[in-house]
Short mmCIF file of C-alpha atoms in Angstrom, two decimals:
data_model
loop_
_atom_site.label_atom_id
_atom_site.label_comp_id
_atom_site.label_asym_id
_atom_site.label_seq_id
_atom_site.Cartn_x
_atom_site.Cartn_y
_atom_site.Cartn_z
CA UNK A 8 0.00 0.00 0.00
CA UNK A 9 1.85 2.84 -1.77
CA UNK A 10 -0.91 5.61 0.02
CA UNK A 11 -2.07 8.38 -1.97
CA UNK A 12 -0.20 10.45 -4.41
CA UNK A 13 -0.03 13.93 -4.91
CA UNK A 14 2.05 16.09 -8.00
CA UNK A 15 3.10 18.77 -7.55
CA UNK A 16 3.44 19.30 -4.02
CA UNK A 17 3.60 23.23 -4.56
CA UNK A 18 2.57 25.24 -7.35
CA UNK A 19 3.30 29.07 -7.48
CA UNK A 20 1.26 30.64 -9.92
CA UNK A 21 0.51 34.35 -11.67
CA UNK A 22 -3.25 35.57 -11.70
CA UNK A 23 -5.04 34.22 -15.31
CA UNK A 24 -2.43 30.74 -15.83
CA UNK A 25 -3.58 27.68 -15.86
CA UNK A 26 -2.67 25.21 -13.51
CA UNK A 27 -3.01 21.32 -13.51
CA UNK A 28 -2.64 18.88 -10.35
CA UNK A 29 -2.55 14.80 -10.55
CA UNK A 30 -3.56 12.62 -7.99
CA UNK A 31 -3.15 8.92 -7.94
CA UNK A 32 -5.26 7.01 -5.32
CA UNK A 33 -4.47 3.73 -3.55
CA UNK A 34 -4.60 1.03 -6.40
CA UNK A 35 -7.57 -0.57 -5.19
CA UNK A 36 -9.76 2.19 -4.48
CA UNK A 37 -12.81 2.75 -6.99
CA UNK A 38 -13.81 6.26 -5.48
CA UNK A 39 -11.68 9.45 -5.64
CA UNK A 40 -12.45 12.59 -4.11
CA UNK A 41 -10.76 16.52 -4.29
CA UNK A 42 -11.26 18.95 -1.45
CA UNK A 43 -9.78 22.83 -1.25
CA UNK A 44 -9.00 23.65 2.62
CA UNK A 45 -7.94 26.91 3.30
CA UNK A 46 -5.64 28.13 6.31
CA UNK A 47 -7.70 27.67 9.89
CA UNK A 48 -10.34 26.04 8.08
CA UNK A 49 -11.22 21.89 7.42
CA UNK A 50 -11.20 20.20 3.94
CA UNK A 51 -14.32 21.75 1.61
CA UNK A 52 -15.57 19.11 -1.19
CA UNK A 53 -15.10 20.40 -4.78
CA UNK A 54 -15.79 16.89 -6.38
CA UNK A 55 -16.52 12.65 -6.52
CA UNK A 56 -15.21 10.21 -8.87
CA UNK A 57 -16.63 6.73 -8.81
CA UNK A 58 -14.17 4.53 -11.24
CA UNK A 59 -14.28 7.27 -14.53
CA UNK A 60 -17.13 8.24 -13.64
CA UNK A 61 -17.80 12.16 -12.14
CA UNK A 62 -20.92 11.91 -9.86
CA UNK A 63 -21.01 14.80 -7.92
CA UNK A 64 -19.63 18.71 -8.41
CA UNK A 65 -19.72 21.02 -5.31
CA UNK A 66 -20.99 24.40 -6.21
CA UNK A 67 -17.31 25.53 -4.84
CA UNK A 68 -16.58 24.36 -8.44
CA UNK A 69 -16.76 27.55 -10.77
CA UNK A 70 -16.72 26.84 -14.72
CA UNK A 71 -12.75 27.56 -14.18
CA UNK A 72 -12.24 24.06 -12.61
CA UNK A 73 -12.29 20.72 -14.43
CA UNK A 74 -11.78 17.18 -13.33
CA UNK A 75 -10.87 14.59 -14.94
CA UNK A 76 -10.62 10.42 -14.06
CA UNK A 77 -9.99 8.37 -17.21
CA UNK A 78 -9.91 4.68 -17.31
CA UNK A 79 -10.55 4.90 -13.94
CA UNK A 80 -7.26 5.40 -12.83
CA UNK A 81 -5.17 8.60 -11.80
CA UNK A 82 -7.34 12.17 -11.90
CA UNK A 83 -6.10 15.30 -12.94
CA UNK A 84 -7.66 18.95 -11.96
CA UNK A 85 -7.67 22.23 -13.77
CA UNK A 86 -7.73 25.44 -12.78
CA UNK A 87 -8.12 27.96 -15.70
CA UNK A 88 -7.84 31.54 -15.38
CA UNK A 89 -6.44 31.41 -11.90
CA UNK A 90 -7.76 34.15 -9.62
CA UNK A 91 -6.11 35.13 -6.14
CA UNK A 92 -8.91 33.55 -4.31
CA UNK A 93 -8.50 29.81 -5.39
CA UNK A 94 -4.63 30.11 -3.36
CA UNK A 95 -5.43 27.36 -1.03
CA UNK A 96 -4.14 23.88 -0.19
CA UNK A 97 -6.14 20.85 -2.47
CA UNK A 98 -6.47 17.73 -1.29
CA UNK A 99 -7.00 14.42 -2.91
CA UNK A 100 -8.46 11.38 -0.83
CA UNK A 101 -9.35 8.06 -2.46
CA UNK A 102 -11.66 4.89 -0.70
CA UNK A 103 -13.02 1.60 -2.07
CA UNK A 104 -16.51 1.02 -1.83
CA UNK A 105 -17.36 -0.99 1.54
CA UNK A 106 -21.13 -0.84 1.57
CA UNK A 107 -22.64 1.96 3.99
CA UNK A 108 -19.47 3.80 4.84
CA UNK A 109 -16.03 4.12 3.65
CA UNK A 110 -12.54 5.47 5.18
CA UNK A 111 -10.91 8.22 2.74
CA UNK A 112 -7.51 8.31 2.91
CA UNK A 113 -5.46 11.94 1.94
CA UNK A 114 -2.75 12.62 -0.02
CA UNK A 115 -0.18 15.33 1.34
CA UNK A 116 -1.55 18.14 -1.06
CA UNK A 117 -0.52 20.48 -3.49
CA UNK A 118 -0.25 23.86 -2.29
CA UNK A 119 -1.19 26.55 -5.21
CA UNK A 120 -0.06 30.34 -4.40
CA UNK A 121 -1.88 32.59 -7.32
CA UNK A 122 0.28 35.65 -7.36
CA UNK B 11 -28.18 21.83 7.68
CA UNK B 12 -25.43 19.50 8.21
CA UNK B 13 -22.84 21.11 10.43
CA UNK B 14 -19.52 19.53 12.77
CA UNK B 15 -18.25 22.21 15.19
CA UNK B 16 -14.95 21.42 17.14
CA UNK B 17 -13.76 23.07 20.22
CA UNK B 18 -11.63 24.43 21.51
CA UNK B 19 -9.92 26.17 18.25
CA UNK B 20 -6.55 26.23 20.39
CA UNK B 21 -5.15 23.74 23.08
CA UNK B 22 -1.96 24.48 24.33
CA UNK B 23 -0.89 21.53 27.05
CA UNK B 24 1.74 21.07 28.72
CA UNK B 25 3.51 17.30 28.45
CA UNK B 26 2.02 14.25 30.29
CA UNK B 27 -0.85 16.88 31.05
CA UNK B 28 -4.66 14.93 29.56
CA UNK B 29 -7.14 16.92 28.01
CA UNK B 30 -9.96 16.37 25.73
CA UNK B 31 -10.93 17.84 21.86
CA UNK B 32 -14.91 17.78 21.14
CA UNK B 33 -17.01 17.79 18.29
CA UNK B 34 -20.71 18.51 18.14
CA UNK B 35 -22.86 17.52 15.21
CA UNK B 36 -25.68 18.00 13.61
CA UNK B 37 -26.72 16.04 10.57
CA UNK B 38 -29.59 13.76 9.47
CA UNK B 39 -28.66 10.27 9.01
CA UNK B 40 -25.00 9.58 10.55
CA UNK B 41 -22.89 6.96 8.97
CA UNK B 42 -19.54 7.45 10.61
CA UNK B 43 -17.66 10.15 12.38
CA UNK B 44 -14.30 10.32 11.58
CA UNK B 45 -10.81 11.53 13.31
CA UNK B 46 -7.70 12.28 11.32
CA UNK B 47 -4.74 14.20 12.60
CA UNK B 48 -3.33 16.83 10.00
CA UNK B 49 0.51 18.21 10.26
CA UNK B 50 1.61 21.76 8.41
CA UNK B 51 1.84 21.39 4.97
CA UNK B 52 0.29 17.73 5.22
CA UNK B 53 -2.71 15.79 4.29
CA UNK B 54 -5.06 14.33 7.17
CA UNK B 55 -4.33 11.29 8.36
CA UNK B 56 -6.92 8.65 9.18
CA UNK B 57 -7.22 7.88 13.09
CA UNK B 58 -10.80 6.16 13.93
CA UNK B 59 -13.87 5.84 12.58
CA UNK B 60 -16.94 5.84 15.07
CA UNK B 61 -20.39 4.19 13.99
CA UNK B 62 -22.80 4.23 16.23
CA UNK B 63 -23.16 5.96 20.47
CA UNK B 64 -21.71 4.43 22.97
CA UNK B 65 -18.69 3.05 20.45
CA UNK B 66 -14.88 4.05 21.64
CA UNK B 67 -11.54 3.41 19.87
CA UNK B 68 -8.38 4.00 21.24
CA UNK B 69 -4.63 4.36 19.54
CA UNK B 70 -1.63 4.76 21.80
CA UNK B 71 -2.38 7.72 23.89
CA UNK B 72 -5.83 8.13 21.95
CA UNK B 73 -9.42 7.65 22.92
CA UNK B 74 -12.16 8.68 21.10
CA UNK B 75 -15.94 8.29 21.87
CA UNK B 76 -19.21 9.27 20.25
CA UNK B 77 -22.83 10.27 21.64
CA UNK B 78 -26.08 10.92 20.06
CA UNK B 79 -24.67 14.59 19.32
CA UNK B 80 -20.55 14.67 20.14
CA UNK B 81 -17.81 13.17 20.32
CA UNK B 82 -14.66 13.52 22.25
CA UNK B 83 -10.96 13.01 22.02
CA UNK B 84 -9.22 12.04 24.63
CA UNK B 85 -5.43 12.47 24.75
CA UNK B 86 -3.87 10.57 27.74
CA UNK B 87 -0.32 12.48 28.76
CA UNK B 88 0.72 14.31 25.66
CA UNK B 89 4.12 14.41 24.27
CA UNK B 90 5.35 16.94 22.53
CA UNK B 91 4.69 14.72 19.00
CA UNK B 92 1.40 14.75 19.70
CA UNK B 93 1.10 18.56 18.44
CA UNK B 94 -1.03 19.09 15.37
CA UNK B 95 -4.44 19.75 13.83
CA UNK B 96 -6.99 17.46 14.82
CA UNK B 97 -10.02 17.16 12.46
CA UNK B 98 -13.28 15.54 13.01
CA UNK B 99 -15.35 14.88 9.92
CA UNK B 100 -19.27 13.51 9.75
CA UNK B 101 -20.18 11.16 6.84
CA UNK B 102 -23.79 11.49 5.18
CA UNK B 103 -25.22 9.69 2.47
CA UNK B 104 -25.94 13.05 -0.06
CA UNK B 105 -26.12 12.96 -3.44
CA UNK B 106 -25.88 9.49 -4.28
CA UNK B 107 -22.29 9.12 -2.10
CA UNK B 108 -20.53 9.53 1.06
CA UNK B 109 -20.34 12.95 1.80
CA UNK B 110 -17.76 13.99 4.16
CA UNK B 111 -18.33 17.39 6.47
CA UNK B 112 -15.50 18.33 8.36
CA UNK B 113 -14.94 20.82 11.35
CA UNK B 114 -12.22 23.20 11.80
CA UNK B 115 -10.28 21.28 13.42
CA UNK B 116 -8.63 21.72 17.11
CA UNK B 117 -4.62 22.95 16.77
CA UNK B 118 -2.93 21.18 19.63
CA UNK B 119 0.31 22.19 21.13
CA UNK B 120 2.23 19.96 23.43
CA UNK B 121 4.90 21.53 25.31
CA UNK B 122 7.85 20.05 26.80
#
């Protein structure tokens, strides 16, 4: 059990780039999940992943953000456009489907500065 | 509305001196409460899961426990590697999923 993976671990940015982020989950795991936490404050939920598929969008998630989970696999997220605001820590947590509940496990983040 | 509070914010404790986190809830429908412990510039990391009240778990100089409405952390004589963030997180079935809501989180500080 590798854990979860994160890349990059830090990202500085200028306002209006576009940045990307990868996550690959424990092997096994079916589900994938990305939160945002900001400083002081608990992970937020931006999105689900359920094998490929992309059940569930927060309404955190502007048009600028996309997600991505093909095959299944690893998942990529995009931030176009950056703004100031989106400088925050984003995690990625992965779980495998266990019936009524299920233990996420985080990666160690990738902190984005947007200059 | 779903909501996890955790208090205190703070905790500053002096080694080998016990204390205990807590985390009040409100949801409909409670499938788990979770603990993770988060370092700076770190992702959390999974402690206990808590199903149903009455239900304790314990890790080394951890002990958590869950009621109808809270649960606590206990933290038996602290070292100083015990410092960091201490989340508590609520899982609901939303949406077709899981749904996670976390607190805050307590920052702990154990000093030697």
């Amino acid at each position: 059990d590798t854990g979860v993976s994160q890349d990059p671990r830090h990202k500085i940015t200028k306002r209006g780039q576009n940045v990307t982020f990868r996550c690959d989950p424990i092997s096994e795991h079916n589900r994938l999940y990305w939160y945002r936490q900001t400083l002081g404050q608990g992970p937020e939920f931006l999105t689900y992943f359920q094998n490929e598929a992309q059940l569930e969008k927060s309404r955190l998630l502007s048009d600028r953000f996309s997600a991505e989970r093909p095959k299944g696999s690893f998942s990529t997220l995009e931030i176009q456009r950056t703004e100031q605001g989106d400088s925050a820590m984003y995690l990625c947590a992965s779980s495998q489907d266990r019936g009524t509940t299920d233990t996420q496990y985080f990666g160690p983040g990738t902190r984005l500065t947007v200059l | 509305e779903d909501q996890v509070t955790q208090s205190p914010e703070a905790l500053r404790l002096q080694e080998g001196e016990s204390s205990s986190l807590n985390c009040s809830y409100t949801v409909s429908g409670l499938r788990g409460l979770f603990w993770y412990r988060q370092d700076p510039g770190k992702g959390p990391e999974f402690l206990f899961t808590l199903y149903s009240a009455g239900e304790e778990k314990e890790k080394e100089r951890l002990k958590a426990t869950l009621t109808k409405k809270e649960s606590f952390l206990h933290i038996t004589a602290p070292k100083p590697e015990d410092s960091a963030t201490y989340l508590c997180a609520v899982q609901v079935f939303s949406g077709g999923y899981n749904k996670l809501i976390f607190g805050a989180g307590t920052r702990l500080a154990v000093h030697p």
